PDB file of C-alpha atoms in Angstrom:
ATOM      1  CA  UNK A   1      -7.426 -10.583   6.598  1.00 35.00           C
ATOM      2  CA  UNK A   2      -9.291  -7.611   8.112  1.00 37.00           C
ATOM      3  CA  UNK A   3     -12.159 -10.065   8.957  1.00 39.00           C
ATOM      4  CA  UNK A   4     -10.040 -12.427  11.056  1.00 38.00           C
ATOM      5  CA  UNK A   5      -8.854  -9.841  13.538  1.00 41.00           C
ATOM      6  CA  UNK A   6     -11.989  -8.116  14.672  1.00 43.00           C
ATOM      7  CA  UNK A   7     -12.038 -10.123  17.896  1.00 44.00           C
ATOM      8  CA  UNK A   8      -8.527  -9.242  18.960  1.00 45.00           C
ATOM      9  CA  UNK A   9      -8.281  -7.659  22.382  1.00 52.00           C
ATOM     10  CA  UNK A  10      -5.736  -4.901  21.872  1.00 63.00           C
ATOM     11  CA  UNK A  11      -4.739  -2.659  19.098  1.00 63.00           C
ATOM     12  CA  UNK A  12      -1.372  -4.328  18.777  1.00 63.00           C
ATOM     13  CA  UNK A  13      -2.988  -7.782  18.622  1.00 65.00           C
ATOM     14  CA  UNK A  14      -5.105  -6.560  15.773  1.00 64.00           C
ATOM     15  CA  UNK A  15      -2.255  -4.818  13.819  1.00 64.00           C
ATOM     16  CA  UNK A  16       0.526  -7.312  14.170  1.00 64.00           C
ATOM     17  CA  UNK A  17      -1.103 -10.223  12.216  1.00 62.00           C
ATOM     18  CA  UNK A  18      -1.467  -7.852   9.094  1.00 62.00           C
ATOM     19  CA  UNK A  19       2.234  -8.135   8.480  1.00 63.00           C
ATOM     20  CA  UNK A  20       3.059 -11.454  10.118  1.00 59.00           C
ATOM     21  CA  UNK A  21       1.539 -14.169   7.869  1.00 57.00           C
ATOM     22  CA  UNK A  22       3.377 -17.472   7.683  1.00 53.00           C
ATOM     23  CA  UNK A  23       4.013 -19.075   4.319  1.00 56.00           C
ATOM     24  CA  UNK A  24       2.912 -15.975   2.421  1.00 59.00           C
ATOM     25  CA  UNK A  25       5.381 -14.350   0.020  1.00 65.00           C
ATOM     26  CA  UNK A  26       3.049 -11.581  -1.117  1.00 82.00           C
ATOM     27  CA  UNK A  27       0.750  -9.707   1.169  1.00 83.00           C
ATOM     28  CA  UNK A  28      -0.816  -7.880  -1.812  1.00 88.00           C
ATOM     29  CA  UNK A  29      -1.809 -11.080  -3.554  1.00 88.00           C
ATOM     30  CA  UNK A  30      -2.978 -12.653  -0.318  1.00 85.00           C
ATOM     31  CA  UNK A  31      -5.295  -9.656   0.280  1.00 88.00           C
ATOM     32  CA  UNK A  32      -6.436  -9.616  -3.320  1.00 92.00           C
ATOM     33  CA  UNK A  33      -7.365 -13.372  -2.988  1.00 91.00           C
ATOM     34  CA  UNK A  34      -9.109 -13.097   0.431  1.00 89.00           C
ATOM     35  CA  UNK A  35     -11.040  -9.895  -0.157  1.00 92.00           C
ATOM     36  CA  UNK A  36     -11.370  -9.320  -3.945  1.00 95.00           C
ATOM     37  CA  UNK A  37     -11.596 -12.775  -5.624  1.00 94.00           C
ATOM     38  CA  UNK A  38      -7.947 -12.482  -6.747  1.00 93.00           C
ATOM     39  CA  UNK A  39      -8.200  -9.068  -8.264  1.00 94.00           C
ATOM     40  CA  UNK A  40      -5.342  -6.830  -7.604  1.00 94.00           C
ATOM     41  CA  UNK A  41      -7.300  -4.034  -9.292  1.00 95.00           C
ATOM     42  CA  UNK A  42      -9.868  -4.507  -6.398  1.00 95.00           C
ATOM     43  CA  UNK A  43      -7.102  -3.809  -3.791  1.00 94.00           C
ATOM     44  CA  UNK A  44      -6.050  -0.677  -5.746  1.00 95.00           C
ATOM     45  CA  UNK A  45      -9.548   0.650  -5.818  1.00 95.00           C
ATOM     46  CA  UNK A  46      -9.844   0.062  -2.104  1.00 93.00           C
ATOM     47  CA  UNK A  47      -6.639   1.919  -1.423  1.00 94.00           C
ATOM     48  CA  UNK A  48      -7.916   4.798  -3.530  1.00 93.00           C
ATOM     49  CA  UNK A  49     -11.057   4.915  -1.467  1.00 92.00           C
ATOM     50  CA  UNK A  50      -9.145   4.803   1.716  1.00 89.00           C
ATOM     51  CA  UNK A  51      -6.770   7.598   0.722  1.00 89.00           C
ATOM     52  CA  UNK A  52      -9.934   9.900   0.329  1.00 86.00           C
ATOM     53  CA  UNK A  53     -11.667   8.644   3.477  1.00 81.00           C
ATOM     54  CA  UNK A  54      -9.135   7.890   6.193  1.00 75.00           C
ATOM     55  CA  UNK A  55      -8.254  11.074   8.160  1.00 73.00           C
ATOM     56  CA  UNK A  56      -5.824  11.425  11.121  1.00 66.00           C
ATOM     57  CA  UNK A  57      -8.465  13.105  13.088  1.00 63.00           C
ATOM     58  CA  UNK A  58     -12.086  12.073  13.485  1.00 63.00           C
ATOM     59  CA  UNK A  59     -13.772  13.889  10.541  1.00 58.00           C
ATOM     60  CA  UNK A  60     -17.507  13.731   9.743  1.00 55.00           C
ATOM     61  CA  UNK A  61     -16.921  14.423   6.098  1.00 56.00           C
ATOM     62  CA  UNK A  62     -14.275  13.420   3.586  1.00 53.00           C
ATOM     63  CA  UNK A  63     -11.113  15.246   4.701  1.00 56.00           C
ATOM     64  CA  UNK A  64      -9.125  17.412   2.396  1.00 58.00           C
ATOM     65  CA  UNK A  65      -6.232  17.787   4.696  1.00 59.00           C
ATOM     66  CA  UNK A  66      -4.396  15.528   7.279  1.00 73.00           C
ATOM     67  CA  UNK A  67      -5.139  12.396   5.316  1.00 79.00           C
ATOM     68  CA  UNK A  68      -3.906   9.259   6.906  1.00 83.00           C
ATOM     69  CA  UNK A  69      -3.196   7.497   3.631  1.00 86.00           C
ATOM     70  CA  UNK A  70      -1.722   9.662   0.825  1.00 88.00           C
ATOM     71  CA  UNK A  71      -1.424   8.822  -2.875  1.00 90.00           C
ATOM     72  CA  UNK A  72       0.653  11.002  -5.034  1.00 90.00           C
ATOM     73  CA  UNK A  73       0.637  10.741  -8.895  1.00 93.00           C
ATOM     74  CA  UNK A  74       3.614  11.786 -11.000  1.00 92.00           C
ATOM     75  CA  UNK A  75       4.620  11.470 -14.694  1.00 93.00           C
ATOM     76  CA  UNK A  76       7.950   9.796 -15.138  1.00 89.00           C
ATOM     77  CA  UNK A  77       9.707   7.942 -18.076  1.00 89.00           C
ATOM     78  CA  UNK A  78       6.584   8.308 -20.205  1.00 92.00           C
ATOM     79  CA  UNK A  79       4.564   6.529 -17.443  1.00 94.00           C
ATOM     80  CA  UNK A  80       1.903   7.380 -14.908  1.00 95.00           C
ATOM     81  CA  UNK A  81       3.220   6.545 -11.398  1.00 93.00           C
ATOM     82  CA  UNK A  82       1.110   6.545  -8.338  1.00 94.00           C
ATOM     83  CA  UNK A  83       2.631   5.890  -4.920  1.00 92.00           C
ATOM     84  CA  UNK A  84       0.736   5.118  -1.755  1.00 92.00           C
ATOM     85  CA  UNK A  85       2.165   6.070   1.564  1.00 89.00           C
ATOM     86  CA  UNK A  86       0.918   6.781   5.160  1.00 86.00           C
ATOM     87  CA  UNK A  87       1.217   9.866   7.193  1.00 83.00           C
ATOM     88  CA  UNK A  88       3.533   9.493  10.186  1.00 81.00           C
ATOM     89  CA  UNK A  89       0.668  10.607  12.451  1.00 82.00           C
ATOM     90  CA  UNK A  90      -1.683   7.862  11.377  1.00 82.00           C
ATOM     91  CA  UNK A  91      -3.627   6.454  14.476  1.00 81.00           C
ATOM     92  CA  UNK A  92      -3.210   2.900  15.367  1.00 79.00           C
ATOM     93  CA  UNK A  93      -6.850   2.260  14.943  1.00 81.00           C
ATOM     94  CA  UNK A  94      -6.454   2.794  11.085  1.00 82.00           C
ATOM     95  CA  UNK A  95      -3.795   0.028  10.606  1.00 83.00           C
ATOM     96  CA  UNK A  96      -5.135  -2.944   8.815  1.00 84.00           C
ATOM     97  CA  UNK A  97      -4.310  -5.321   5.963  1.00 84.00           C
ATOM     98  CA  UNK A  98      -4.728  -2.400   3.456  1.00 88.00           C
ATOM     99  CA  UNK A  99      -2.855   0.421   5.238  1.00 88.00           C
ATOM    100  CA  UNK A 100       0.138  -1.690   6.033  1.00 86.00           C
ATOM    101  CA  UNK A 101       0.721  -1.847   2.213  1.00 89.00           C
ATOM    102  CA  UNK A 102       0.972   1.808   1.900  1.00 89.00           C
ATOM    103  CA  UNK A 103       4.637   2.100   2.449  1.00 87.00           C
ATOM    104  CA  UNK A 104       5.733   3.022  -1.010  1.00 88.00           C
ATOM    105  CA  UNK A 105       3.385   0.621  -2.941  1.00 91.00           C
ATOM    106  CA  UNK A 106       3.564   1.902  -6.578  1.00 92.00           C
ATOM    107  CA  UNK A 107       0.930   1.504  -9.321  1.00 95.00           C
ATOM    108  CA  UNK A 108       2.192   1.967 -12.802  1.00 95.00           C
ATOM    109  CA  UNK A 109      -0.247   2.995 -15.603  1.00 96.00           C
ATOM    110  CA  UNK A 110       0.052   3.906 -19.265  1.00 95.00           C
ATOM    111  CA  UNK A 111       0.057   7.678 -19.700  1.00 95.00           C
ATOM    112  CA  UNK A 112      -2.985   8.952 -21.585  1.00 94.00           C
ATOM    113  CA  UNK A 113      -2.195  10.682 -24.860  1.00 94.00           C
ATOM    114  CA  UNK A 114      -3.347  14.176 -23.693  1.00 94.00           C
ATOM    115  CA  UNK A 115      -0.906  14.018 -20.824  1.00 95.00           C
ATOM    116  CA  UNK A 116       2.274  13.043 -22.669  1.00 93.00           C
ATOM    117  CA  UNK A 117       3.246  16.652 -23.226  1.00 94.00           C
ATOM    118  CA  UNK A 118       3.712  17.168 -19.473  1.00 95.00           C
ATOM    119  CA  UNK A 119       7.142  17.446 -18.109  1.00 93.00           C
ATOM    120  CA  UNK A 120       8.595  14.570 -16.080  1.00 90.00           C
ATOM    121  CA  UNK A 121       7.613  15.062 -12.462  1.00 90.00           C
ATOM    122  CA  UNK A 122       4.389  16.759 -13.277  1.00 94.00           C
ATOM    123  CA  UNK A 123       1.563  15.929 -10.815  1.00 93.00           C
ATOM    124  CA  UNK A 124      -1.155  13.563 -11.904  1.00 95.00           C
ATOM    125  CA  UNK A 125      -4.798  13.541 -10.697  1.00 94.00           C
ATOM    126  CA  UNK A 126      -5.927  10.670  -8.543  1.00 93.00           C
ATOM    127  CA  UNK A 127      -8.996  10.250 -10.794  1.00 93.00           C
ATOM    128  CA  UNK A 128      -6.756   8.798 -13.483  1.00 95.00           C
ATOM    129  CA  UNK A 129      -5.818   5.931 -11.262  1.00 95.00           C
ATOM    130  CA  UNK A 130      -9.474   5.478 -10.099  1.00 93.00           C
ATOM    131  CA  UNK A 131     -10.672   5.088 -13.665  1.00 94.00           C
ATOM    132  CA  UNK A 132      -7.843   2.634 -14.658  1.00 95.00           C
ATOM    133  CA  UNK A 133      -8.394   0.427 -11.581  1.00 94.00           C
ATOM    134  CA  UNK A 134     -12.019   0.012 -12.602  1.00 93.00           C
ATOM    135  CA  UNK A 135     -11.301  -0.637 -16.339  1.00 94.00           C
ATOM    136  CA  UNK A 136     -10.133  -4.288 -16.776  1.00 93.00           C
ATOM    137  CA  UNK A 137      -8.648  -3.425 -20.242  1.00 94.00           C
ATOM    138  CA  UNK A 138      -6.487  -0.628 -19.029  1.00 94.00           C
ATOM    139  CA  UNK A 139      -2.771  -1.678 -18.550  1.00 94.00           C
ATOM    140  CA  UNK A 140      -1.932  -1.602 -14.820  1.00 96.00           C
ATOM    141  CA  UNK A 141       1.018  -2.912 -12.882  1.00 94.00           C
ATOM    142  CA  UNK A 142       1.429  -2.963  -9.086  1.00 93.00           C
ATOM    143  CA  UNK A 143       4.941  -2.983  -7.682  1.00 89.00           C
ATOM    144  CA  UNK A 144       4.882  -4.224  -4.119  1.00 84.00           C
ATOM    145  CA  UNK A 145       6.878  -2.968  -1.252  1.00 81.00           C
ATOM    146  CA  UNK A 146       7.829  -4.287   2.217  1.00 75.00           C
ATOM    147  CA  UNK A 147       4.641  -3.824   4.249  1.00 75.00           C
ATOM    148  CA  UNK A 148       4.618  -1.665   7.409  1.00 75.00           C
ATOM    149  CA  UNK A 149       6.103  -3.650  10.411  1.00 67.00           C
ATOM    150  CA  UNK A 150       6.003  -2.874  14.095  1.00 64.00           C
ATOM    151  CA  UNK A 151       7.920  -3.181  17.308  1.00 62.00           C
ATOM    152  CA  UNK A 152       6.320  -5.530  19.963  1.00 61.00           C
ATOM    153  CA  UNK A 153       7.304  -7.718  22.876  1.00 59.00           C
ATOM    154  CA  UNK A 154       7.911 -11.462  22.499  1.00 61.00           C
ATOM    155  CA  UNK A 155       4.849 -12.323  24.696  1.00 62.00           C
ATOM    156  CA  UNK A 156       2.453 -10.508  22.510  1.00 59.00           C
ATOM    157  CA  UNK A 157       3.738 -11.961  19.343  1.00 58.00           C
ATOM    158  CA  UNK A 158       3.766 -15.526  20.710  1.00 58.00           C
ATOM    159  CA  UNK A 159       0.238 -15.012  22.113  1.00 58.00           C
ATOM    160  CA  UNK A 160      -1.461 -14.027  18.904  1.00 59.00           C
ATOM    161  CA  UNK A 161      -4.528 -16.059  18.618  1.00 57.00           C
ATOM    162  CA  UNK A 162      -4.456 -15.731  14.765  1.00 57.00           C
ATOM    163  CA  UNK A 163      -1.740 -18.434  14.550  1.00 57.00           C
ATOM    164  CA  UNK A 164      -1.186 -21.941  15.907  1.00 61.00           C
ATOM    165  CA  UNK A 165       2.186 -22.936  17.537  1.00 59.00           C
ATOM    166  CA  UNK A 166       3.090 -24.763  14.290  1.00 63.00           C
ATOM    167  CA  UNK A 167       2.514 -21.536  12.156  1.00 59.00           C
ATOM    168  CA  UNK A 168       4.743 -19.139  14.164  1.00 56.00           C
ATOM    169  CA  UNK A 169       8.053 -19.801  15.727  1.00 61.00           C
ATOM    170  CA  UNK A 170       9.807 -16.767  17.233  1.00 59.00           C
ATOM    171  CA  UNK A 171      13.514 -17.010  16.448  1.00 63.00           C
ATOM    172  CA  UNK A 172      14.613 -13.574  17.587  1.00 64.00           C
ATOM    173  CA  UNK A 173      13.301 -10.025  18.498  1.00 63.00           C
ATOM    174  CA  UNK A 174      15.301  -7.412  16.855  1.00 67.00           C
ATOM    175  CA  UNK A 175      15.323  -3.633  17.245  1.00 70.00           C
ATOM    176  CA  UNK A 176      13.372  -1.657  14.572  1.00 66.00           C
ATOM    177  CA  UNK A 177      15.610   1.114  13.185  1.00 70.00           C
ATOM    178  CA  UNK A 178      14.095   4.062  11.241  1.00 70.00           C
ATOM    179  CA  UNK A 179      15.717   5.206   7.971  1.00 68.00           C
ATOM    180  CA  UNK A 180      15.073   6.308   4.419  1.00 72.00           C
ATOM    181  CA  UNK A 181      13.148   4.038   2.159  1.00 74.00           C
ATOM    182  CA  UNK A 182      13.931   3.714  -1.529  1.00 80.00           C
ATOM    183  CA  UNK A 183      12.362   1.070  -3.846  1.00 83.00           C
ATOM    184  CA  UNK A 184      13.962   0.265  -7.229  1.00 85.00           C
ATOM    185  CA  UNK A 185      11.812  -1.116  -9.940  1.00 85.00           C
ATOM    186  CA  UNK A 186      12.546  -2.476 -13.399  1.00 89.00           C
ATOM    187  CA  UNK A 187      11.935  -0.179 -16.402  1.00 91.00           C
ATOM    188  CA  UNK A 188       8.570  -0.459 -18.098  1.00 93.00           C
ATOM    189  CA  UNK A 189       7.428  -0.047 -21.726  1.00 95.00           C
ATOM    190  CA  UNK A 190       5.289   3.075 -21.780  1.00 94.00           C
ATOM    191  CA  UNK A 191       2.586   1.344 -23.945  1.00 94.00           C
ATOM    192  CA  UNK A 192       2.582  -2.268 -22.808  1.00 94.00           C
ATOM    193  CA  UNK A 193       4.098  -1.812 -19.330  1.00 95.00           C
ATOM    194  CA  UNK A 194       6.201  -4.916 -19.966  1.00 94.00           C
ATOM    195  CA  UNK A 195       9.593  -4.925 -18.336  1.00 93.00           C
ATOM    196  CA  UNK A 196      12.330  -3.635 -20.602  1.00 93.00           C
ATOM    197  CA  UNK A 197      16.074  -2.956 -20.558  1.00 92.00           C
ATOM    198  CA  UNK A 198      16.310   0.647 -19.475  1.00 89.00           C
ATOM    199  CA  UNK A 199      16.762   3.127 -16.652  1.00 85.00           C
ATOM    200  CA  UNK A 200      15.008   1.627 -13.499  1.00 88.00           C
ATOM    201  CA  UNK A 201      12.080   3.350 -11.684  1.00 85.00           C
ATOM    202  CA  UNK A 202      12.677   4.684  -8.206  1.00 81.00           C
ATOM    203  CA  UNK A 203       9.959   5.354  -5.727  1.00 79.00           C
ATOM    204  CA  UNK A 204      10.033   6.258  -2.020  1.00 74.00           C
ATOM    205  CA  UNK A 205       7.250   6.639   0.557  1.00 63.00           C
ATOM    206  CA  UNK A 206       6.341   9.907  -1.021  1.00 56.00           C
ATOM    207  CA  UNK A 207       6.904   9.965  -4.827  1.00 53.00           C
ATOM    208  CA  UNK A 208       7.789   7.860  -7.855  1.00 48.00           C
ATOM    209  CA  UNK A 209      10.092   8.948 -10.522  1.00 50.00           C
TER     210      UNK A 209
END
C-alpha cells in the first residue's frame, strides 16, 4: 500500500512494489481492502480526487491543464463510461498504488434519464462519477485493467525490502515493449449493469465506447 513504501530509498524502490504484489490477483481489491475498508467506491472517489489534483508540473492551485491523471467520460451503449488514464509525462514522484491503476481502468454507471437523448460518444461531466461514487445505492461497476508496470534491473527487484525472499522469486527479466492497449469488457444491462449477451464494451487508455 502507499503507507508501506514511504521509507524506500529511491523512486524506483517506491514505485515497483505498487505493481509487484505476490499472491494478489486484484490490485484494485487489494487497495480497496487496505485503504478503504473494502470499498471499491472509495478507490474510485480517490481516483477522481487525484485526477483533479495531480499535475505534471508543480502547481499551487488545482490545475486545469497538464493533469497527470485524466478521466474521460463518454456515453456508450446506453451507459455512462469513465476511463482513467495517465499522461505520458507523469513524473515518477506521482506513481503510487492509485496512479498505477490508471491505465484504462473503466467505471461503468447507469446513465441518468436526462442524458439518454445524447448521442453515443458524447462527453460526460466528471461530476456524474463523483456523485455516483459517493452514493451507495447508485449502480456502479469497475472494470479492472493491467496496472502500470516498469522496467528495472534484477538487483533492484531482488533487493526490495517490501518482500521477504519467500515472497518474491525472480524467474526472468524481460524487455518492456510499448504498444497500443485495448480492453474488451462484457456487455452490461443499461439499468442493472448486470452482464448480458450483447456487443462488448471496448476501452483504451483514453476513452471507452
